[in-house]
CSV table of C-alpha atoms and ligand atoms in Angstrom, one decimal:
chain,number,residue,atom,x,y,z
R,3,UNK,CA,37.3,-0.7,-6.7
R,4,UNK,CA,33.8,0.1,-5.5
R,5,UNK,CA,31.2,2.0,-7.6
R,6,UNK,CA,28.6,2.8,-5.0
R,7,UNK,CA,28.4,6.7,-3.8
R,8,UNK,CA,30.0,7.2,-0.7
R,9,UNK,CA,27.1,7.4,1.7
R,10,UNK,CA,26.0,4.0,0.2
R,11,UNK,CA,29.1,2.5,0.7
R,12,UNK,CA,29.6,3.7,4.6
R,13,UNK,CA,25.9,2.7,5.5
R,14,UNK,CA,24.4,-0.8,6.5
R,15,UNK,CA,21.2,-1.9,5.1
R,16,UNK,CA,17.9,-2.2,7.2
R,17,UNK,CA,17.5,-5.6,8.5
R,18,UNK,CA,14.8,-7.8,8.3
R,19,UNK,CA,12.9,-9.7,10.7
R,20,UNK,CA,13.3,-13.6,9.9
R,21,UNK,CA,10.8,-15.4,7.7
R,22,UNK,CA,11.2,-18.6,9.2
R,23,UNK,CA,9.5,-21.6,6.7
R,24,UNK,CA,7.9,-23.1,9.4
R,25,UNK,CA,7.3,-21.6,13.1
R,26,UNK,CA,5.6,-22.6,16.5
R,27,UNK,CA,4.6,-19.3,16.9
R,28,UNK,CA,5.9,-16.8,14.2
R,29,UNK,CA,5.4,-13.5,16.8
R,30,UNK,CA,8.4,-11.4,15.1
R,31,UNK,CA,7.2,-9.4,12.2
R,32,UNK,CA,4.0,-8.0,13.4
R,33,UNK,CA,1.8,-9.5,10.8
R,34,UNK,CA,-2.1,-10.0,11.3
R,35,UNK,CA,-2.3,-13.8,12.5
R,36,UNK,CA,-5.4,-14.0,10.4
R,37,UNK,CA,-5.9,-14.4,6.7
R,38,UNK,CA,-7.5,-11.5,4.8
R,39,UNK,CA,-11.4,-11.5,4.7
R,40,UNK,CA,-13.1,-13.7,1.7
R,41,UNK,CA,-14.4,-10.8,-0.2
R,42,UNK,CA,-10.6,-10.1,-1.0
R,43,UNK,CA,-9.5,-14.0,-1.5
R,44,UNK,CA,-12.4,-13.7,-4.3
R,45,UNK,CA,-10.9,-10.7,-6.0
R,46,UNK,CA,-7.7,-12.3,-6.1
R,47,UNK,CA,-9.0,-14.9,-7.5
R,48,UNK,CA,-11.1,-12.9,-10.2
R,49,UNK,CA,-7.7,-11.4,-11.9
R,50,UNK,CA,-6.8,-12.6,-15.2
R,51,UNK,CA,-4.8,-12.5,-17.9
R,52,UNK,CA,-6.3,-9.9,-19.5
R,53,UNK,CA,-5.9,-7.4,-16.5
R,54,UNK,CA,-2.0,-8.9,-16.0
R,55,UNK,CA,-1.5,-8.1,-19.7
R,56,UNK,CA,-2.0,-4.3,-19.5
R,57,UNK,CA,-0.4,-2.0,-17.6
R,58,UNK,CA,-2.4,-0.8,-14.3
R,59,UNK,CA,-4.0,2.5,-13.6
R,60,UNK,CA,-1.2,4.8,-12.7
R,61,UNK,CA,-3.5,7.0,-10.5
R,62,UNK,CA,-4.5,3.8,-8.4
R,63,UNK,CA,-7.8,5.6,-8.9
R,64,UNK,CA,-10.1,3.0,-7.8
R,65,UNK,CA,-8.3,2.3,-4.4
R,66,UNK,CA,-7.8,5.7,-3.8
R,67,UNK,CA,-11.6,6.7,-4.1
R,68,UNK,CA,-12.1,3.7,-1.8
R,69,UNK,CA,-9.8,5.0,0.9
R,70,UNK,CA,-10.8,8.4,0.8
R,71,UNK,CA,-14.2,7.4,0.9
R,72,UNK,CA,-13.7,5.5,4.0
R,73,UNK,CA,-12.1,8.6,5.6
R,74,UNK,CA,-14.4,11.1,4.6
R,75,UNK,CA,-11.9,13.0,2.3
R,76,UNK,CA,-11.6,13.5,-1.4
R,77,UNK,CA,-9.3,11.2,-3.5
R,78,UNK,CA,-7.0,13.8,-3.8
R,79,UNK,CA,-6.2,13.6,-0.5
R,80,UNK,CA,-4.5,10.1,-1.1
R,81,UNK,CA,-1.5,8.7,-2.7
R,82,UNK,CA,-1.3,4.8,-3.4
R,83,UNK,CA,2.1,3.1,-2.5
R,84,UNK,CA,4.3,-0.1,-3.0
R,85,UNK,CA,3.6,-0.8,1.1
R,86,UNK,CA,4.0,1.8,3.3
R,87,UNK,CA,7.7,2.0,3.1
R,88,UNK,CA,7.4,3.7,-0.5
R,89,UNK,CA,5.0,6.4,1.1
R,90,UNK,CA,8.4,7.0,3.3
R,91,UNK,CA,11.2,6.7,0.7
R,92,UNK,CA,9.1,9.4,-1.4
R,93,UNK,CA,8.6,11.7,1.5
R,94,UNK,CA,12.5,11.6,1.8
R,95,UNK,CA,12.9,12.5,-2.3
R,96,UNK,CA,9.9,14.9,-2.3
R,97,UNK,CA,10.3,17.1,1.0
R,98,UNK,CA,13.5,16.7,2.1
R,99,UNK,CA,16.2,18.8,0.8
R,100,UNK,CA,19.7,17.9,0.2
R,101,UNK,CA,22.0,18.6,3.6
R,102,UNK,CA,19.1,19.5,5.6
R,103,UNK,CA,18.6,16.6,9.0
R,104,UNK,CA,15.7,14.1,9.0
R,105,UNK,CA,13.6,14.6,12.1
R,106,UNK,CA,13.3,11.7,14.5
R,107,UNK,CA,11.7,10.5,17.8
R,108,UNK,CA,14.6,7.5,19.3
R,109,UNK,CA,14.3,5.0,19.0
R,110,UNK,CA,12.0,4.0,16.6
R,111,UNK,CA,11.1,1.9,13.6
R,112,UNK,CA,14.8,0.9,12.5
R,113,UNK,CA,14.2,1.9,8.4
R,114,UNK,CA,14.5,5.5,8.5
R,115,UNK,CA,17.6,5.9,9.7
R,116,UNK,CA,18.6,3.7,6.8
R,117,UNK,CA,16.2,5.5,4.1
R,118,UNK,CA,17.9,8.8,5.4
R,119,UNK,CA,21.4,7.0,5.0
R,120,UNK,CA,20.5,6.4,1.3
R,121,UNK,CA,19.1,9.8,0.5
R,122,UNK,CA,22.8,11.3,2.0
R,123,UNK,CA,20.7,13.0,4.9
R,124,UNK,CA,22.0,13.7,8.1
R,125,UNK,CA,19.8,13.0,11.1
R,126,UNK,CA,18.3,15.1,14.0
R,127,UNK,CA,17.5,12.2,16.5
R,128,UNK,CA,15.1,13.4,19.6
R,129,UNK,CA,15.2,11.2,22.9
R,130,UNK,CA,11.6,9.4,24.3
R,131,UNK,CA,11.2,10.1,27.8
R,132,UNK,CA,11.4,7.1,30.1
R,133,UNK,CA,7.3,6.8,29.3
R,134,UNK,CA,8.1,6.9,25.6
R,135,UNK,CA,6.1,9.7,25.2
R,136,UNK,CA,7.1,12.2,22.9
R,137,UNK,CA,9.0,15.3,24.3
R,138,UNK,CA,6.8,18.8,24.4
R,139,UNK,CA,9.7,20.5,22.5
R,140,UNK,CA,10.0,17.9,19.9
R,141,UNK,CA,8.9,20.0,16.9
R,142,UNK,CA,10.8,23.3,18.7
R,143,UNK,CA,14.4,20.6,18.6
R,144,UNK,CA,13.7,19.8,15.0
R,145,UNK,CA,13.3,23.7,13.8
R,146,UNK,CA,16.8,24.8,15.5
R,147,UNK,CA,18.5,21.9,13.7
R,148,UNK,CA,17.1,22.9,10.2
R,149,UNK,CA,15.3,19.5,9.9
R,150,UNK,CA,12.6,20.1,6.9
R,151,UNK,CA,10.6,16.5,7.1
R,152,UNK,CA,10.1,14.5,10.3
R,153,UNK,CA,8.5,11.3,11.0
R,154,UNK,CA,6.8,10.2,14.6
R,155,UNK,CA,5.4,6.7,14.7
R,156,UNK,CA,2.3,6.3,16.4
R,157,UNK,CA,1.3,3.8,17.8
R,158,UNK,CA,4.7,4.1,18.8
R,159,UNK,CA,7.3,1.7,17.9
R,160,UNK,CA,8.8,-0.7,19.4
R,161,UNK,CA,6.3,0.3,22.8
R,162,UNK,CA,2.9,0.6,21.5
R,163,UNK,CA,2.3,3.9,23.0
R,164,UNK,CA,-0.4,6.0,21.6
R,165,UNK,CA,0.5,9.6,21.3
R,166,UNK,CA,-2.7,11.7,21.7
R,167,UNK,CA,-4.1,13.8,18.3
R,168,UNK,CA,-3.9,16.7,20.3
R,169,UNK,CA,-0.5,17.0,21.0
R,170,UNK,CA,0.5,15.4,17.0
R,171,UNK,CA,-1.6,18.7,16.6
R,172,UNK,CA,1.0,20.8,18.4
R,173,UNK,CA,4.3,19.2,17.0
R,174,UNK,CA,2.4,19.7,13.8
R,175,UNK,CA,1.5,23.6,14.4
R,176,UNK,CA,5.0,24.1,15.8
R,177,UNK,CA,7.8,22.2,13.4
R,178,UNK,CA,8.2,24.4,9.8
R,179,UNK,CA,8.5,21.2,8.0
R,180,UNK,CA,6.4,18.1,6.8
R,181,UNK,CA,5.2,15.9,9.5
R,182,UNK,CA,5.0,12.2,8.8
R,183,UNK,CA,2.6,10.3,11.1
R,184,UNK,CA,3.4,6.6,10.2
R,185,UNK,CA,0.0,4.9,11.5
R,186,UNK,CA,1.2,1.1,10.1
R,187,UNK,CA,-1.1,-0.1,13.9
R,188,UNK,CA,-3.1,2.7,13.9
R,189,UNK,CA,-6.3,0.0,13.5
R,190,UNK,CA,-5.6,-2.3,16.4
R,191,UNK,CA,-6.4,1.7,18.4
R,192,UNK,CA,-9.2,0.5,21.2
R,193,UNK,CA,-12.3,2.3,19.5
R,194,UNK,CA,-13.3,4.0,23.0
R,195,UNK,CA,-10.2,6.4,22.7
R,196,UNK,CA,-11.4,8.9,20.3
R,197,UNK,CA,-8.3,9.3,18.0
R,198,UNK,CA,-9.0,11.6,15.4
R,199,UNK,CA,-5.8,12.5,12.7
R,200,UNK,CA,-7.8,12.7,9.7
R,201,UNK,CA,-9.5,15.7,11.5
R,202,UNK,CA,-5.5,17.1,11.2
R,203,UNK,CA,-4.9,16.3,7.9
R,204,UNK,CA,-7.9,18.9,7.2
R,205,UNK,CA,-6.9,21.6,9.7
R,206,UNK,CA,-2.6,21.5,8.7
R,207,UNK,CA,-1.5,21.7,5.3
R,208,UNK,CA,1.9,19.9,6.7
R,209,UNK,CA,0.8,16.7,8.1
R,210,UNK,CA,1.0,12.8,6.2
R,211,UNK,CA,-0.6,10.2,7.2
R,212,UNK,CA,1.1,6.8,6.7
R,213,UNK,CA,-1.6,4.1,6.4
R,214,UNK,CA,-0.5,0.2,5.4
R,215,UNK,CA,-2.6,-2.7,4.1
R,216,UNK,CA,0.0,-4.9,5.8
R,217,UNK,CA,-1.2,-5.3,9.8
R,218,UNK,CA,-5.2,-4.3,9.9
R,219,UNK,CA,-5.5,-6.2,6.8
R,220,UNK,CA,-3.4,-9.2,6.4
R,221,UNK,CA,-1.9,-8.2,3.2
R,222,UNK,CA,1.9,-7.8,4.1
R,223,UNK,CA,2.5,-10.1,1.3
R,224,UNK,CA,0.8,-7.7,-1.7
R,225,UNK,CA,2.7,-4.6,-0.7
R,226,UNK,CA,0.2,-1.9,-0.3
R,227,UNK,CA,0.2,1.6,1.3
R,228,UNK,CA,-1.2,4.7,1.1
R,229,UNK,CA,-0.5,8.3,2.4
R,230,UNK,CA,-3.1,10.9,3.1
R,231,UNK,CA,-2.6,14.5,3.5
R,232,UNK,CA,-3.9,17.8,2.3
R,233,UNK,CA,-3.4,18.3,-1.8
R,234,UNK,CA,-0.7,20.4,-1.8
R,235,UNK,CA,1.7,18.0,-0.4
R,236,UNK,CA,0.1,14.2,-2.3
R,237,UNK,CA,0.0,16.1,-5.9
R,238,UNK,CA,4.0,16.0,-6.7
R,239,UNK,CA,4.2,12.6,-5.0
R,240,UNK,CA,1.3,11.5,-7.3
R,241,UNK,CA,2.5,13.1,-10.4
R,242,UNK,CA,6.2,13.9,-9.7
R,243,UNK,CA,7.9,11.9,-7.7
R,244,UNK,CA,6.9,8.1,-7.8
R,245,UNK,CA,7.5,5.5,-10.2
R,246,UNK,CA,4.3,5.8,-13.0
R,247,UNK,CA,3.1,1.9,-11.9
R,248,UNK,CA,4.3,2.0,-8.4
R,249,UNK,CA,1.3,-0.2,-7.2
R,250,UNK,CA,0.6,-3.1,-9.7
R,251,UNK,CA,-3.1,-4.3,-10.6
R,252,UNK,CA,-3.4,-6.9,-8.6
R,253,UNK,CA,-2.8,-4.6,-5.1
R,254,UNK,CA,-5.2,-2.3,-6.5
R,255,UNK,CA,-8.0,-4.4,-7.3
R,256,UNK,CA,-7.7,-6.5,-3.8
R,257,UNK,CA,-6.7,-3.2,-1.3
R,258,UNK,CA,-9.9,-1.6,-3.1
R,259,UNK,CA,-11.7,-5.0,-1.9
R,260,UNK,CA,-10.3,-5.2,1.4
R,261,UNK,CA,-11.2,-1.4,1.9
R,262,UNK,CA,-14.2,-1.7,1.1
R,263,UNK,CA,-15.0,-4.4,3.6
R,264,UNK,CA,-13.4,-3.3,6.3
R,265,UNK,CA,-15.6,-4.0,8.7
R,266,UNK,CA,-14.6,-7.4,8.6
R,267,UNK,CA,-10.9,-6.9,8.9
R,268,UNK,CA,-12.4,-4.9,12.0
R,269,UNK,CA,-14.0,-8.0,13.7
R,270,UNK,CA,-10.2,-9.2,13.7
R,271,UNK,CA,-8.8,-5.9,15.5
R,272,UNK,CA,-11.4,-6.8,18.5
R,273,UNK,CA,-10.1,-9.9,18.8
R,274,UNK,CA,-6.1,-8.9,19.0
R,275,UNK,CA,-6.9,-5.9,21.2
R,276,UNK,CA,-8.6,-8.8,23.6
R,277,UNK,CA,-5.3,-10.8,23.3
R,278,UNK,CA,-3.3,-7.5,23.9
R,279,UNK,CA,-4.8,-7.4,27.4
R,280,UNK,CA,-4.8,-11.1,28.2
R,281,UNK,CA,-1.3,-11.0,27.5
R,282,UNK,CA,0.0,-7.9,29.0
R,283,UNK,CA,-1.5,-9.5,32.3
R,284,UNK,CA,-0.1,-13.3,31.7
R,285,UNK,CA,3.6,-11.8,30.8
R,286,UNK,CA,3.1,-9.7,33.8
R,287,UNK,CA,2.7,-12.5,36.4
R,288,UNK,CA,5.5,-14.0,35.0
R,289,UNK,CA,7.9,-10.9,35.7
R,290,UNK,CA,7.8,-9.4,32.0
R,291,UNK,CA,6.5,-5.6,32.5
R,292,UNK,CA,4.8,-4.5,29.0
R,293,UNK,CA,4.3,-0.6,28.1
R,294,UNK,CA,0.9,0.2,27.7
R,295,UNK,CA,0.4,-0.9,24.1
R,296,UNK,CA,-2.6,0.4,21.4
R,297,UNK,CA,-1.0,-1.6,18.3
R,298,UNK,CA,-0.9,-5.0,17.7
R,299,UNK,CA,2.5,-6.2,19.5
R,300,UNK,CA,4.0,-5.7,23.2
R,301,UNK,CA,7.1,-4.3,24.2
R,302,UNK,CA,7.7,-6.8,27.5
R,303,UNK,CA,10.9,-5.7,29.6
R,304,UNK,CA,12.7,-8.7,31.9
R,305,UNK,CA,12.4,-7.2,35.5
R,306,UNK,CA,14.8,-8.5,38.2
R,307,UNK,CA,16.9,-10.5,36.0
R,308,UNK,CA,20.2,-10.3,34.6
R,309,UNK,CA,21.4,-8.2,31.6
R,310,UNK,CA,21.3,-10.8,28.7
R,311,UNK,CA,18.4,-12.1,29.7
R,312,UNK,CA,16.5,-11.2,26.5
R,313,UNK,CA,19.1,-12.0,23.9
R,314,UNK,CA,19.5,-15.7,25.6
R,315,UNK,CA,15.6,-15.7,25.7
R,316,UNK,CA,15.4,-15.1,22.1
R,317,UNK,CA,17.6,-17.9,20.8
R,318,UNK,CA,16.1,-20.1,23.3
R,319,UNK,CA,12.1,-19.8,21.9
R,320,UNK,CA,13.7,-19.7,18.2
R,321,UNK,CA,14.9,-23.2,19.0
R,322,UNK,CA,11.5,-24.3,20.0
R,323,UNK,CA,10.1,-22.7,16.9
R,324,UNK,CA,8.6,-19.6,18.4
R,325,UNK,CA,10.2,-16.3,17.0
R,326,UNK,CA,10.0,-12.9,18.5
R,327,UNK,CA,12.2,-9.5,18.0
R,328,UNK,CA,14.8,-8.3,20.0
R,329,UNK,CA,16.8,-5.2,19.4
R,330,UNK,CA,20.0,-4.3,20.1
R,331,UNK,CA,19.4,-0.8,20.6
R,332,UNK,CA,20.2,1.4,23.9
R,333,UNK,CA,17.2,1.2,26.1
R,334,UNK,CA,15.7,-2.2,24.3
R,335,UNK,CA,18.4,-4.1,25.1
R,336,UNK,CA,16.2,-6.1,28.2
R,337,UNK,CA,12.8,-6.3,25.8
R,338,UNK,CA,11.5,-8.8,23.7
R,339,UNK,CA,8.9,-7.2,20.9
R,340,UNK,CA,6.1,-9.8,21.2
R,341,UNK,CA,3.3,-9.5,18.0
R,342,UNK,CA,0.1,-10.8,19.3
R,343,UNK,CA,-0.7,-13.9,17.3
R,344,UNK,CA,-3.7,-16.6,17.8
R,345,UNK,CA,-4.9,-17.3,21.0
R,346,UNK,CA,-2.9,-20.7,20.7
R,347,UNK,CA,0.5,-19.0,19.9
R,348,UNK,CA,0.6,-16.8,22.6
R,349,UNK,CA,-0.6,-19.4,25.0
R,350,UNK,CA,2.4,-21.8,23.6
R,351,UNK,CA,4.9,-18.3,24.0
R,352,UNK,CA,3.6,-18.5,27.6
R,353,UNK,CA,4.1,-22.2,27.7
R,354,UNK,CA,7.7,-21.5,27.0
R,355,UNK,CA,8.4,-18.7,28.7
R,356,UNK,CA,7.5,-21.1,32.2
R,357,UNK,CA,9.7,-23.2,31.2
R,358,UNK,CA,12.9,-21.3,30.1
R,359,UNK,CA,12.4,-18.8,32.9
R,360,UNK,CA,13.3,-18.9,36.3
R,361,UNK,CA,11.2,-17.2,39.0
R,362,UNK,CA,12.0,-13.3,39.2
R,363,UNK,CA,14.3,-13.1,42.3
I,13,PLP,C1,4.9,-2.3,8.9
I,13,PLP,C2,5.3,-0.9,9.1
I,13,PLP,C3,5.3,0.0,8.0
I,13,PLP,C4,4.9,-0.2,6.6
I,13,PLP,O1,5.0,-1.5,6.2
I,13,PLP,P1,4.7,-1.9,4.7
I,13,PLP,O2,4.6,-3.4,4.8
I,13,PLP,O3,5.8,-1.4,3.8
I,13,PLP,O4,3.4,-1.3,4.4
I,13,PLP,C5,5.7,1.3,8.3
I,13,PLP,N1,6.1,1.7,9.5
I,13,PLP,C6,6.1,0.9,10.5
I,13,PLP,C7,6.5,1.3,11.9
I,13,PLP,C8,5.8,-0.5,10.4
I,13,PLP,O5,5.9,-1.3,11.4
């Protein structure tokens, strides 16, 4: 006898990427390989019983004029969330009506397919092109098949591409739904590429912003996210739809911290966009072709080597400690998802990747 509604009962859960206790190289999860600034390691440190005691601000209001200060927008504008993956689950309970199909770009990040799954949603899946760019009649796809909420990721994910404001601007313009824009790597962007979404959050009333404190700020561990997007669409998520103390007072008081010193979590981005190119070129002379990659891991593909390559590749660096994502997914099947981590991990990924690999043929 099972209890569980059907849909929960047919689906599999979202899976992970390993948390190994100790690691070589831990270059699987996508975390920032750097701790979080010392202006936040002294808030933390600041909390006491006193604030533990009560309950927090329900508005997150302090964070949220922090962020929207740093993006030139209102507080209004911003919803604070248990990591970015709340923002998601209440975008599924606030915009997406029952029987009507999630929109998707395929692949991408594995969760929401399984967040769909949960909220009894069928799903309107759209193919990358070969480029992983995102098709011109995305939005157009999504509209015939009813789909009322879609989310892109971008950077994408698992390749790193970055999908130009302009066209997010058209899918945006075109698709009669909301449009979720999960930006979890939108800070390792190189700064010379003028990438501009807030400037859409102001022009389209159907556009959200996913932003996460987990990546740019080496906070996976407190679980802090926030959305932005016009009023219309954060009000019932603020008021509605999430829990009343979905963001404790501890993530409050440190993501207002870390906001407000981002500059220093910036100094940080620099350094893994320098590692990004060193070792796009490095994997490259060793036969390991990465896409063109503006977030803060690389999608390498084994060239001129036999299917299985990957998967064999994977166990073979876990044994030596160093861990790295594989998928297996159509089309990722010969990739290994590397995160960029200190100089001196990547260099002992490299290490091992001249050992365990033969010479392209
Ligand atoms: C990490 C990540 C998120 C959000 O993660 P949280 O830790 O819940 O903030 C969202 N989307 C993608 C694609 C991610 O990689």
């Amino acid at each position: 006898m099972t209890f569980e509604r059907e849909n929960v009962r047919r689906m599999a859960g979202y899976v992970p990427g390993e948390q190994p206790r100790r690691a070589v190289a831990k270059l699987n999860t996508n975390e920032n390989p750097f701790p979080p600034c010392d202006a936040v390691l002294a808030t933390l440190a600041g909390i006491d019983g006193e604030m533990l005691r009560r309950y927090p601000d329900p508005t997150a209001w302090g964070f949220r004029t922090a962020a929207a200060r740093l993006h030139g927008l209102t507080p209004d504008h911003i919803v604070a969330t248990n990591g970015g993956d709340e923002l998601l689950r209440l975008a599924l309970t606030t915009f997406l009506p029952p029987g009507a199909p999630l929109g998707l770009a395929e692949p991408s990040y594995s969760l929401y397919p399984v967040l769909a799954a949960v909220h009894d949603s069928p799903l309107c899946p759209v193919p990358l092109a070969d480029d992983w760019s995102v098709p011109a009649d995305i939005a157009r796809q999504w509209n015939r098949a009813g789909a009322r909420l879609a989310i892109l990721v971008n950077p994408h994910a698992p390749s790193g591409r970055l999908t130009a404001a302009q066209e997010l601007a058209e899918v945006a313009r075109t698709f009669k739904g909301v449009l979720v824009i999960d930006e979890a790597y939108i800070d390792f962007v190189d700064p010379g590429i003028a990438h501009d979404t807030i400037a859409l959050v102001r022009e389209a009333d159907n556009v959200l912003l996913l932003r996460t404190m987990s990546k740019g700020y080496s906070l996976a561990g407190l679980r802090l996210g926030y959305g932005i997007g016009s009023p219309g669409l954060v009000s019932p998520m603020l008021s509605k739809t999430k829990d009343s103390y979905n963001v404790d007072v501890v993530a409050q008081r440190v993501g207002e911290t870390a906001l407000r010193h981002n500059w220093e979590a910036a100094e940080r981005w620099a350094f893994v966009r320098e590692e990004r190119s060193r070792m796009a070129r490095e994997l490259s002379v060793r036969g390991l072709i990465c896409a063109p990659s503006q977030a803060n891991f690389l999608l390498a593909t084994m060239t001129s080597r036999p299917p299985g390559t990957a998967r064999r590749l994977l166990r073979e660096l876990a044994d030596e400690g160093i861990f790295v994502r594989w998928f297996d997914q159509e089309r990722l099947r010969d990739s290994l998802r590397i995160s960029l981590g200190r100089a001196a991990e990547n260099d002992a990924l490299l290490a091992a990747f001249d050992r365990l690999l033969p010479q392209p043929s």
